[in-house]
mmCIF file of C-alpha atoms (C1' of nucleotides) in Angstrom:
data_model
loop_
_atom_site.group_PDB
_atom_site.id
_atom_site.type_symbol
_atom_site.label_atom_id
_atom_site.label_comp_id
_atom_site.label_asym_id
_atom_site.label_seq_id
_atom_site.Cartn_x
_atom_site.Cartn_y
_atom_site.Cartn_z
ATOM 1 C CA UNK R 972 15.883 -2.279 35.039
ATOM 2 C CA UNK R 973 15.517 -2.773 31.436
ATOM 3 C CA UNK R 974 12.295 -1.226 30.403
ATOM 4 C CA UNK R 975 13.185 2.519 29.102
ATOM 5 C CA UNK R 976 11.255 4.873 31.444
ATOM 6 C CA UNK R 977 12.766 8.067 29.356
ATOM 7 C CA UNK R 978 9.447 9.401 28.639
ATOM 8 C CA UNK R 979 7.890 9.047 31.959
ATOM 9 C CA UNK R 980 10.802 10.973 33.195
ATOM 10 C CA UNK R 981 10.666 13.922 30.394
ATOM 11 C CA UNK R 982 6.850 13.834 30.603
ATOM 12 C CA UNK R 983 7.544 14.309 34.776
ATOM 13 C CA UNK R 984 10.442 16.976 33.966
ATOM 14 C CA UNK R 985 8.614 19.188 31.298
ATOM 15 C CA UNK R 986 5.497 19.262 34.079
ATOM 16 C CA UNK R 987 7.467 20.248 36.177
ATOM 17 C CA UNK R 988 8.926 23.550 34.458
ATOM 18 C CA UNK R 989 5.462 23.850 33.534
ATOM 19 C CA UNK R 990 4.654 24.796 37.146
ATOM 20 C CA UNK R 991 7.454 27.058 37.479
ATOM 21 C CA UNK R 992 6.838 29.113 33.924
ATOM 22 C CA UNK R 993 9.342 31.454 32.854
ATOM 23 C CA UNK R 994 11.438 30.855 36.089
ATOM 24 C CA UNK R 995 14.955 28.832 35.689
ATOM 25 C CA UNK R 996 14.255 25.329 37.458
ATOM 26 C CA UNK R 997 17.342 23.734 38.447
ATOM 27 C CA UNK R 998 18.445 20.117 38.005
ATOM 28 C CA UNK R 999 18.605 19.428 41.581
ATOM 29 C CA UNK R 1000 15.221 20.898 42.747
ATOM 30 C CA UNK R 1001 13.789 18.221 39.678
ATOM 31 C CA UNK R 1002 15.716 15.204 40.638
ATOM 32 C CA UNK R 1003 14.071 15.671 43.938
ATOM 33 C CA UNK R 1004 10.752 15.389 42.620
ATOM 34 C CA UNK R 1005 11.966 12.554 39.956
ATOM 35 C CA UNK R 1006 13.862 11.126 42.939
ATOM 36 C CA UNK R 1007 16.749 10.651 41.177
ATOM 37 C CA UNK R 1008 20.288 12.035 40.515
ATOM 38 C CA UNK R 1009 20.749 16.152 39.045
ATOM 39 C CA UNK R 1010 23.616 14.235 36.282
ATOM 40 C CA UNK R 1011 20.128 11.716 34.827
ATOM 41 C CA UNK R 1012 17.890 14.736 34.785
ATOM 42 C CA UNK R 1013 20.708 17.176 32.407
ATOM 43 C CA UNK R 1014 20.925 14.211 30.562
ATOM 44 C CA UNK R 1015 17.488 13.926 30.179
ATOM 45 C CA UNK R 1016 17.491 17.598 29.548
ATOM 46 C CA UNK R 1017 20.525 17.716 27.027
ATOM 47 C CA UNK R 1018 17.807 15.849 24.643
ATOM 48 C CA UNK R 1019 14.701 18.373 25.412
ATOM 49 C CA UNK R 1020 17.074 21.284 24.590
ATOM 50 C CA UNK R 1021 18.241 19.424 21.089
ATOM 51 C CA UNK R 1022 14.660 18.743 19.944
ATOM 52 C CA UNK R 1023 14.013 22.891 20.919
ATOM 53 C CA UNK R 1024 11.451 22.082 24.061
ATOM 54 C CA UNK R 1025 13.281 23.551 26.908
ATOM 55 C CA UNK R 1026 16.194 25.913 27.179
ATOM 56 C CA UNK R 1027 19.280 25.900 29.801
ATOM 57 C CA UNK R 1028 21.745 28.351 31.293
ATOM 58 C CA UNK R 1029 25.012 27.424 33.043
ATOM 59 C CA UNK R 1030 26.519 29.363 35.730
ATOM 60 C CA UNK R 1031 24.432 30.859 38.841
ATOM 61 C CA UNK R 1032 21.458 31.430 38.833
ATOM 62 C CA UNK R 1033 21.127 29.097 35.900
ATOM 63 C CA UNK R 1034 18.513 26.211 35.370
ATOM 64 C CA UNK R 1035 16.437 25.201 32.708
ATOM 65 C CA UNK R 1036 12.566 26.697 31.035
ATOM 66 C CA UNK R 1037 10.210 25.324 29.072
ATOM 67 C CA UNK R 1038 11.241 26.884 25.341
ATOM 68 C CA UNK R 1039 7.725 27.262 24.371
ATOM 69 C CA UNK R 1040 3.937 27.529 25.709
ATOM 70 C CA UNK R 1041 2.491 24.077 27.278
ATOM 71 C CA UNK R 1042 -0.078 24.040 24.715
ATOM 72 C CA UNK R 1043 2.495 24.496 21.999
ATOM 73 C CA UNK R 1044 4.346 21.218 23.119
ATOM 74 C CA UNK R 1045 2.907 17.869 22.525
ATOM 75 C CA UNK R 1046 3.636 14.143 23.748
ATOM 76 C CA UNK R 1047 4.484 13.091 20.381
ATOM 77 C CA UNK R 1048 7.410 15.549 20.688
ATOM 78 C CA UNK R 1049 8.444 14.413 23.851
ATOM 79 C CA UNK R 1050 8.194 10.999 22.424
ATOM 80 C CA UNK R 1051 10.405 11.562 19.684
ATOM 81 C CA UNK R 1052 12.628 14.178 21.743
ATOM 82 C CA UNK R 1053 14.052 11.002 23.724
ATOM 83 C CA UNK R 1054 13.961 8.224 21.124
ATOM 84 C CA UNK R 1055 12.596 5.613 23.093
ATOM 85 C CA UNK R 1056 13.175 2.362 21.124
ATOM 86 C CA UNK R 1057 10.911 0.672 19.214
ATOM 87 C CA UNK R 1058 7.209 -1.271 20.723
ATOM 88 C CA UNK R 1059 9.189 -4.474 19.935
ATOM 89 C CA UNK R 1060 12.581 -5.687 18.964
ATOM 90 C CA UNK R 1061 13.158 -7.435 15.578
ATOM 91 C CA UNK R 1062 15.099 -10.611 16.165
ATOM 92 C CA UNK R 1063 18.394 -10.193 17.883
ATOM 93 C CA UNK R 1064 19.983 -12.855 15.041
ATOM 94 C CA UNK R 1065 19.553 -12.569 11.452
ATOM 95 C CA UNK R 1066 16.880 -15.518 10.328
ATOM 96 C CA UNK R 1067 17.684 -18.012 8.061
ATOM 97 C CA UNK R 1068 17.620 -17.029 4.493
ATOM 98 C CA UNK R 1069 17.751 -20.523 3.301
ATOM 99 C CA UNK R 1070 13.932 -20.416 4.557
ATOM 100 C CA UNK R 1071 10.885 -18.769 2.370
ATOM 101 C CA UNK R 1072 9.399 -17.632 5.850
ATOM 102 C CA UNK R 1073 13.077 -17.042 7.480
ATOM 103 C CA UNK R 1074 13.746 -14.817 4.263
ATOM 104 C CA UNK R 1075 10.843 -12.398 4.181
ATOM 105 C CA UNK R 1076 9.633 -11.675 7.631
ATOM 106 C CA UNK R 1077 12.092 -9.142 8.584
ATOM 107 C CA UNK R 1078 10.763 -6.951 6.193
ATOM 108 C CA UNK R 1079 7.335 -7.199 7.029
ATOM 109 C CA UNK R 1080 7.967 -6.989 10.933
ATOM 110 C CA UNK R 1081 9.765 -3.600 10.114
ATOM 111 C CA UNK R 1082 6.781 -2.262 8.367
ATOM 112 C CA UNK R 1083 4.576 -3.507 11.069
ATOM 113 C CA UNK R 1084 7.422 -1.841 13.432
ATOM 114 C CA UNK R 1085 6.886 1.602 11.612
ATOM 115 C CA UNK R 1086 3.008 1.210 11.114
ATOM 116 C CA UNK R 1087 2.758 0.732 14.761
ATOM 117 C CA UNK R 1088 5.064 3.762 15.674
ATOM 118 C CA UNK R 1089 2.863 6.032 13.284
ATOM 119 C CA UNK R 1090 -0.107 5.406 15.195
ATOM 120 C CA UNK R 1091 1.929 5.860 18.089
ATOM 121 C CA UNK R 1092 3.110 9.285 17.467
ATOM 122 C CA UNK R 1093 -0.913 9.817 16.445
ATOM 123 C CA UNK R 1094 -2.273 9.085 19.610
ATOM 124 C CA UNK R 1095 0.092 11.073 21.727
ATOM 125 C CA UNK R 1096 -0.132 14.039 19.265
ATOM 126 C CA UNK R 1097 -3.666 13.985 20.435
ATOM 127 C CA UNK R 1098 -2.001 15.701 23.996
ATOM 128 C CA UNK R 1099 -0.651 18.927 25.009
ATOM 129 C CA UNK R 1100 1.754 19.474 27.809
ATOM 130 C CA UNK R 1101 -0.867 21.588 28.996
ATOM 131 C CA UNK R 1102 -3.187 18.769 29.289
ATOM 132 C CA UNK R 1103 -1.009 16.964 30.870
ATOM 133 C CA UNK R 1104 -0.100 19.719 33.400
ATOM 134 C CA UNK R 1105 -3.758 20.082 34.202
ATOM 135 C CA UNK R 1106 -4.499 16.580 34.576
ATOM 136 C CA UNK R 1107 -1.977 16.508 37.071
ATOM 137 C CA UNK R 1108 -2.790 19.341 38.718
ATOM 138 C CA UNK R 1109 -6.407 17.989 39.832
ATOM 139 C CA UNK R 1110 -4.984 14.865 40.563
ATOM 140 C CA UNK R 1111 -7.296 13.057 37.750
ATOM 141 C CA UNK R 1112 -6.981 10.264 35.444
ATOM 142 C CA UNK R 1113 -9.458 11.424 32.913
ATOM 143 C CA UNK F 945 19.826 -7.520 24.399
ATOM 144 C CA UNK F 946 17.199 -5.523 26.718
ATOM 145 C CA UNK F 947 14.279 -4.819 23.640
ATOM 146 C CA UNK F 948 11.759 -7.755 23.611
ATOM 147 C CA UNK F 949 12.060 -9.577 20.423
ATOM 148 C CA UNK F 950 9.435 -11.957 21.562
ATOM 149 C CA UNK F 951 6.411 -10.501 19.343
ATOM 150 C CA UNK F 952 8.598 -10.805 16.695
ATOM 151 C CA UNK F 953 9.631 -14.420 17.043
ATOM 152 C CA UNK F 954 5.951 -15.045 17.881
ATOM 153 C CA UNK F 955 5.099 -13.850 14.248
ATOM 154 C CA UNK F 956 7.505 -15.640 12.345
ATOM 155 C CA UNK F 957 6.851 -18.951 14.527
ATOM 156 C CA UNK F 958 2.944 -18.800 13.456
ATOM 157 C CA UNK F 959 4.103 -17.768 9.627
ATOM 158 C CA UNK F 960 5.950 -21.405 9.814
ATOM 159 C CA UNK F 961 2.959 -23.112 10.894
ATOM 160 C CA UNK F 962 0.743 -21.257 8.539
ATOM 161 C CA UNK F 963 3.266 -22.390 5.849
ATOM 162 C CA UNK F 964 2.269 -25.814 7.055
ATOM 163 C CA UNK F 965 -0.972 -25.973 7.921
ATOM 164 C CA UNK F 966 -2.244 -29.352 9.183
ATOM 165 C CA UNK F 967 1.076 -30.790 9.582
ATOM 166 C CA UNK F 968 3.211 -30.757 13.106
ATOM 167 C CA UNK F 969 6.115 -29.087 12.875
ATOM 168 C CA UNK F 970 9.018 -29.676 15.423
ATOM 169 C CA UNK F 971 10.538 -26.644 17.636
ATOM 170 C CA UNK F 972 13.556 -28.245 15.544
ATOM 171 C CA UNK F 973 12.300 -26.783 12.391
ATOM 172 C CA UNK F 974 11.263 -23.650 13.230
ATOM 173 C CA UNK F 975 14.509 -23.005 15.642
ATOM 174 C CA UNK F 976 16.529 -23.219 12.834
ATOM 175 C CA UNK F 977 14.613 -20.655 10.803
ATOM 176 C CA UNK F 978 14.667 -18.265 13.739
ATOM 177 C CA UNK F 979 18.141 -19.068 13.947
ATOM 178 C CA UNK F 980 17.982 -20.095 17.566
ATOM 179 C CA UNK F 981 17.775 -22.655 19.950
ATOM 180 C CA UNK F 982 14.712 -25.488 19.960
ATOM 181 C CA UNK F 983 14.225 -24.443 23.788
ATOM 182 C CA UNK F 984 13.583 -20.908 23.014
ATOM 183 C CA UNK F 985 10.907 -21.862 20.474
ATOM 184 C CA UNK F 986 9.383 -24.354 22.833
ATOM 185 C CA UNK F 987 9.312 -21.556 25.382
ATOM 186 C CA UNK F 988 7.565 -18.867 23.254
ATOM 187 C CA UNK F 989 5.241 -22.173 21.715
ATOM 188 C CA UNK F 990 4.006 -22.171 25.478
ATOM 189 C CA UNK F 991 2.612 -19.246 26.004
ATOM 190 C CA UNK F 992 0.720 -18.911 22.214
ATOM 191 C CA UNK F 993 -0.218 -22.735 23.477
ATOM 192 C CA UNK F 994 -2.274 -20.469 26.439
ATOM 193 C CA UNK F 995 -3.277 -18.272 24.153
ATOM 194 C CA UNK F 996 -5.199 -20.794 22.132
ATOM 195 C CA UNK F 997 -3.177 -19.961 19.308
ATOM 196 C CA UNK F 998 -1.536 -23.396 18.813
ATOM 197 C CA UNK F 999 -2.014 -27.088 19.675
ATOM 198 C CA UNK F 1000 1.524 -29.061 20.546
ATOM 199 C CA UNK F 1001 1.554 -32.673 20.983
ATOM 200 C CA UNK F 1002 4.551 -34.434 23.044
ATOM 201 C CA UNK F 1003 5.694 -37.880 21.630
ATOM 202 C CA UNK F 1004 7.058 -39.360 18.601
ATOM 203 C CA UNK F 1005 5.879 -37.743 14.953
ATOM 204 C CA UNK F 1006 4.938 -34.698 17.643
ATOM 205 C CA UNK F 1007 5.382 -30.805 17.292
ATOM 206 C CA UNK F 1008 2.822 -27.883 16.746
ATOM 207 C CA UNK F 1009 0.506 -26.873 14.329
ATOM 208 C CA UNK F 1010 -1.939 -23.965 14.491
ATOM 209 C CA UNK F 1011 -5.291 -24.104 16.301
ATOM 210 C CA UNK F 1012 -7.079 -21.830 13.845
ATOM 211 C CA UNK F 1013 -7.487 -20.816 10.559
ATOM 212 C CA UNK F 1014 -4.709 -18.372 9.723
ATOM 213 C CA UNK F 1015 -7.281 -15.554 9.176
ATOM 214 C CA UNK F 1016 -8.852 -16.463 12.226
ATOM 215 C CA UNK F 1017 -5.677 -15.005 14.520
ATOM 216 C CA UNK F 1018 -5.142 -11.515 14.588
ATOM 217 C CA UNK F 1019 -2.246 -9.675 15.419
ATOM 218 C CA UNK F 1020 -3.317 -8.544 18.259
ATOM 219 C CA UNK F 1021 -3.757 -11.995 19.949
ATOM 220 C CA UNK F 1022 -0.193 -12.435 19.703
ATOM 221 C CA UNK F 1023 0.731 -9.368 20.992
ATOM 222 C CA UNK F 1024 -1.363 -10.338 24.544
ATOM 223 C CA UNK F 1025 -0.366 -13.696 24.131
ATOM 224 C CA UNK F 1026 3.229 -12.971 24.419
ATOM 225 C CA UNK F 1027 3.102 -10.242 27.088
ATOM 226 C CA UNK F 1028 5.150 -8.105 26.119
ATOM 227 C CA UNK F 1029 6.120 -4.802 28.285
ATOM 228 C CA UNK F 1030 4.906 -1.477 27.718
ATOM 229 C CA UNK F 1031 5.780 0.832 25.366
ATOM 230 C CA UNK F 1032 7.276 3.462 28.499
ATOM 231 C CA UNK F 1033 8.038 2.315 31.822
ATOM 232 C CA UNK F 1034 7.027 4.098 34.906
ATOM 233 C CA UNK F 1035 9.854 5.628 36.850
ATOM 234 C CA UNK F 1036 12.000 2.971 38.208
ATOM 235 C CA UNK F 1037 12.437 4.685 41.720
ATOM 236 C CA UNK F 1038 8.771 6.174 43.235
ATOM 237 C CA UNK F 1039 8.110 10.233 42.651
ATOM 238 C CA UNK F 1040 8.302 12.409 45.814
ATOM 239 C CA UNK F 1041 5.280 12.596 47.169
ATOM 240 C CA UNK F 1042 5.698 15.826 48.775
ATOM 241 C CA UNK F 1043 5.890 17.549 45.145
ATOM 242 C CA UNK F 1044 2.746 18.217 43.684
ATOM 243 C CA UNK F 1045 3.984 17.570 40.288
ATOM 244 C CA UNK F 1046 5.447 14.133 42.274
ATOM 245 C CA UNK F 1047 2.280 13.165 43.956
ATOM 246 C CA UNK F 1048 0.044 13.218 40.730
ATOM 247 C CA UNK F 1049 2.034 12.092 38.022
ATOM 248 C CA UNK F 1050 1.974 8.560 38.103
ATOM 249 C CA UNK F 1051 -1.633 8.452 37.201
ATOM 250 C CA UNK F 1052 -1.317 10.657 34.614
ATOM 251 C CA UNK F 1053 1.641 8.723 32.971
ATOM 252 C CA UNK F 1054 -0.146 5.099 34.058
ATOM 253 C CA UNK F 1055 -3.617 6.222 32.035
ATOM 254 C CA UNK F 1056 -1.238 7.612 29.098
ATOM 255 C CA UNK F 1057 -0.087 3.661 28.805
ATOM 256 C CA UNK F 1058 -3.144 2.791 28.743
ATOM 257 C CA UNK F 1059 -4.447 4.586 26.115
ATOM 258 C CA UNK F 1060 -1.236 4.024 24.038
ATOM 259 C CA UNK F 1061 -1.822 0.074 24.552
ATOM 260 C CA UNK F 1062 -5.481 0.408 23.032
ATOM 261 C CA UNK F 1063 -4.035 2.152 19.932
ATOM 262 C CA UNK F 1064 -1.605 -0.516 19.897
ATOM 263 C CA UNK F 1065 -3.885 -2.901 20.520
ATOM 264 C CA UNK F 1066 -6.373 -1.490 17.782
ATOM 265 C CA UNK F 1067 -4.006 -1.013 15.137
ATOM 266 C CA UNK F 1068 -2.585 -4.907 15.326
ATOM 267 C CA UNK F 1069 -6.523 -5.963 15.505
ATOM 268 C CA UNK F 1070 -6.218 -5.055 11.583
ATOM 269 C CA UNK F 1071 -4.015 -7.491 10.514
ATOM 270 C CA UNK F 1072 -4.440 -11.636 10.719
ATOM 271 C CA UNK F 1073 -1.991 -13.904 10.388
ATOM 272 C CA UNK F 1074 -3.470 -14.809 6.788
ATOM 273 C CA UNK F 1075 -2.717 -11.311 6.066
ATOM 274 C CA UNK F 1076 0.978 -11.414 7.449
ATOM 275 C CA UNK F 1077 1.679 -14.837 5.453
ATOM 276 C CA UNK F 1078 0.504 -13.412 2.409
ATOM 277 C CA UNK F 1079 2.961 -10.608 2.494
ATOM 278 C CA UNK F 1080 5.793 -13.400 3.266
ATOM 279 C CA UNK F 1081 5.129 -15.237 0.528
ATOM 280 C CA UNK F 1082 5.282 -11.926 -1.815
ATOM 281 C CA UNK F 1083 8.329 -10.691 -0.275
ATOM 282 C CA UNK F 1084 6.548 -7.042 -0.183
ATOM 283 C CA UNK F 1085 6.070 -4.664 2.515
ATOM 284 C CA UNK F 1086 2.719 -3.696 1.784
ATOM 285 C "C1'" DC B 1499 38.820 39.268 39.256
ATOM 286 C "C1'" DA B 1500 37.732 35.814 42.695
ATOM 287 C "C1'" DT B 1501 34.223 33.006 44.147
ATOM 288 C "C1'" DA B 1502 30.064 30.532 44.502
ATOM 289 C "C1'" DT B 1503 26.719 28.347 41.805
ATOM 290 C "C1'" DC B 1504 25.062 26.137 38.137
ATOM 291 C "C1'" DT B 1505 25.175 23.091 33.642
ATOM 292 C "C1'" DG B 1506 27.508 19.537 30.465
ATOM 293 C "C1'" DT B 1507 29.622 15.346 30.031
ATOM 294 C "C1'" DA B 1508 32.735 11.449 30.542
ATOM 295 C "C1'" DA B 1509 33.658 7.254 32.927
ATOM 296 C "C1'" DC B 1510 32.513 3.549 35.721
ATOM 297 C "C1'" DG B 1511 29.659 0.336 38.492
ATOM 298 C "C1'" DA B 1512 25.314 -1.902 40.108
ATOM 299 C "C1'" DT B 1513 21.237 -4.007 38.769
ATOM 300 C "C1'" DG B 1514 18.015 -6.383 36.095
ATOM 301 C "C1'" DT B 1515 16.242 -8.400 31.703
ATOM 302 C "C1'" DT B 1516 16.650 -11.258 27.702
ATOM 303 C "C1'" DA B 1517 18.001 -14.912 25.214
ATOM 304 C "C1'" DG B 1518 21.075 -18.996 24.669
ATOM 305 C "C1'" DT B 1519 22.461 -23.370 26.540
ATOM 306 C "C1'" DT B 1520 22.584 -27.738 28.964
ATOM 307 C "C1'" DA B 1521 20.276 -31.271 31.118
ATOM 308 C "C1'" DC B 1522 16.659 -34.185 32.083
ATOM 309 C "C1'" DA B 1523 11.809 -35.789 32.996
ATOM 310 C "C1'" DT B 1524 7.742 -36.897 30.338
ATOM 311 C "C1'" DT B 1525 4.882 -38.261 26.484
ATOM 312 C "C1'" DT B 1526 3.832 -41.082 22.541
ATOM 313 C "C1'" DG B 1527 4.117 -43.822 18.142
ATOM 314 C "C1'" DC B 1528 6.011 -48.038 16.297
ATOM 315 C "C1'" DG M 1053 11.340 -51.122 24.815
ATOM 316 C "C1'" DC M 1054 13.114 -47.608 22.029
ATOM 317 C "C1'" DA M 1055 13.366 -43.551 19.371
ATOM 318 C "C1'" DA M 1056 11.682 -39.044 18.839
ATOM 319 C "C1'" DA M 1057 9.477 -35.359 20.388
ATOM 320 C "C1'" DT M 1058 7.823 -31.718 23.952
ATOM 321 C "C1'" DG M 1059 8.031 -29.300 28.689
ATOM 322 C "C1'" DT M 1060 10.687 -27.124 31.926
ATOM 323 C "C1'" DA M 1061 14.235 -25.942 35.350
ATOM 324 C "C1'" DA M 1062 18.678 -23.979 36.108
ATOM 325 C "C1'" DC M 1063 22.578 -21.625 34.758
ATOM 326 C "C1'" DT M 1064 25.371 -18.343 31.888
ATOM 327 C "C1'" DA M 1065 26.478 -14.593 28.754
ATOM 328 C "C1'" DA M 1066 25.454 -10.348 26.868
ATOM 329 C "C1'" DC M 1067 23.506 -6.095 27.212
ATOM 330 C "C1'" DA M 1068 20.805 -1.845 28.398
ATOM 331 C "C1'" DT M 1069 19.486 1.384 31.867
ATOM 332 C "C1'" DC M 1070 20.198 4.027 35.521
ATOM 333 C "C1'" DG M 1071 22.922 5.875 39.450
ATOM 334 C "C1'" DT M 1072 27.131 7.890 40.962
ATOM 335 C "C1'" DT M 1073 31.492 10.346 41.100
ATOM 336 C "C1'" DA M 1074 34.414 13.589 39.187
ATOM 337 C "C1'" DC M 1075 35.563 17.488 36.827
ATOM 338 C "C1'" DA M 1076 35.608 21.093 33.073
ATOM 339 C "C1'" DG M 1077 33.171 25.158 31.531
ATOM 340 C "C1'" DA M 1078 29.896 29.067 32.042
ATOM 341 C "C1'" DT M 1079 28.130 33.064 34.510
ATOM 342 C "C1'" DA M 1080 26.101 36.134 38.042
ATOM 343 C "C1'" DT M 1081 27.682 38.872 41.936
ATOM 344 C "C1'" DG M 1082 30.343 41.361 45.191
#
DNA sequence: CATATCTGTAACGATGTTAGTTACATTTGC
DNA sequence: GCAAATGTAACTAACATCGTTACAGATATG
């Protein structure tokens, strides 16, 4: 269960409230679709609403909306919104520093780390939620 | 512990054989630079064996050396030599199909990795391992 | 203002992945 | 034959993610 499928979910959530524009959705109805529990989707949520892509009211008749206009939100957003961790992990114990190799490769991993994220955030900048929504909505992979 | 630090390792495994080119060095050697155990190394030394990317030899005076020239590996080879997962998982538990949102958004999300793997993929192409050794040795992150 | 309905969040448990470790069979040079 | 290596299986420890329960707080509505 280790691999973080945060983005898969917000990219699922935000499509969702796509289809429902300027209505309140409410946790439950998406958890149904995510097939999961309402508490992981206002999680999930909570983070959207920091980084100013959706908005929530408590109380009845309460539920959550897209902040802005699918085409205004992009994946790189989203991607940033839930702070997936990085491509790949730098080494889980410090390396030895006694070594010439041991003492400099952290460094250069981390820029390779950042370089990779960059292009990254690049790619997925490249796509609206409103592509997205419409690639779902005809069911394509294109 | 979940991230997967094995790209990492991978790198600084083939920077200590690059620092010794021609010679076989012993999972030994480069454990204690990675500050880990010799099984580990011989583990990850497996799968870049697949890859082509080193040559180990069992037996006294044994150990592993590199199977081409340092600017003959790229970055990317490592990267599908090791496996690692993707960037976003899927969702752990499958989408209700009777959404529409549900029913299409796999494929959406499943092309999206792919198309975030060739960036990956693209951008690591740029850099050999000649090119990661010689940033080592100068200590630099450019 | 009481109530029903919703979000926000804390706390805990189940599950699965990763890496570390031990142990041992196998290979090979001397 | 022996010493020195790799290859690999099996187990454990640590950890992250997600699911679940429980409850406090907000807010429409009669």
């Amino acid at each position: 269960m280790a691999a973080n499928s945060q983005f898969s979910m917000a990219v699922h959530v935000l499509s969702m409230l796509a289809a429902s524009r300027d209505e309140n959705v409410k946790s439950d109805c998406i958890a149904a679709s995510v097939n999961t529990n309402p508490v992981v989707i206002r999680r999930l949520l909570g983070q959207l609403a920091q980084a100013n892509l959706v908005i929530s009211q408590s109380g009845a008749h309460g539920g959550t909306r897209l902040a802005k206009c699918p085409n205004e939100i992009n994946l790189a957003d989203v991607y940033s919104a839930v702070a997936c961790g990085e491509v790949f992990a730098l080494h889980p114990r410090e390396p030895n520093k006694d070594c010439p190799v041991g003492r400099n490769i952290e460094a250069v991993l981390c820029h390779l780390q950042k370089r990779i994220d960059r292009t990254i955030t690049e790619t997925l900048s490249g796509y609206t939620l409103a592509d997205v929504f419409e690639m779902v909505e005809k069911g394509a992979t294109a």
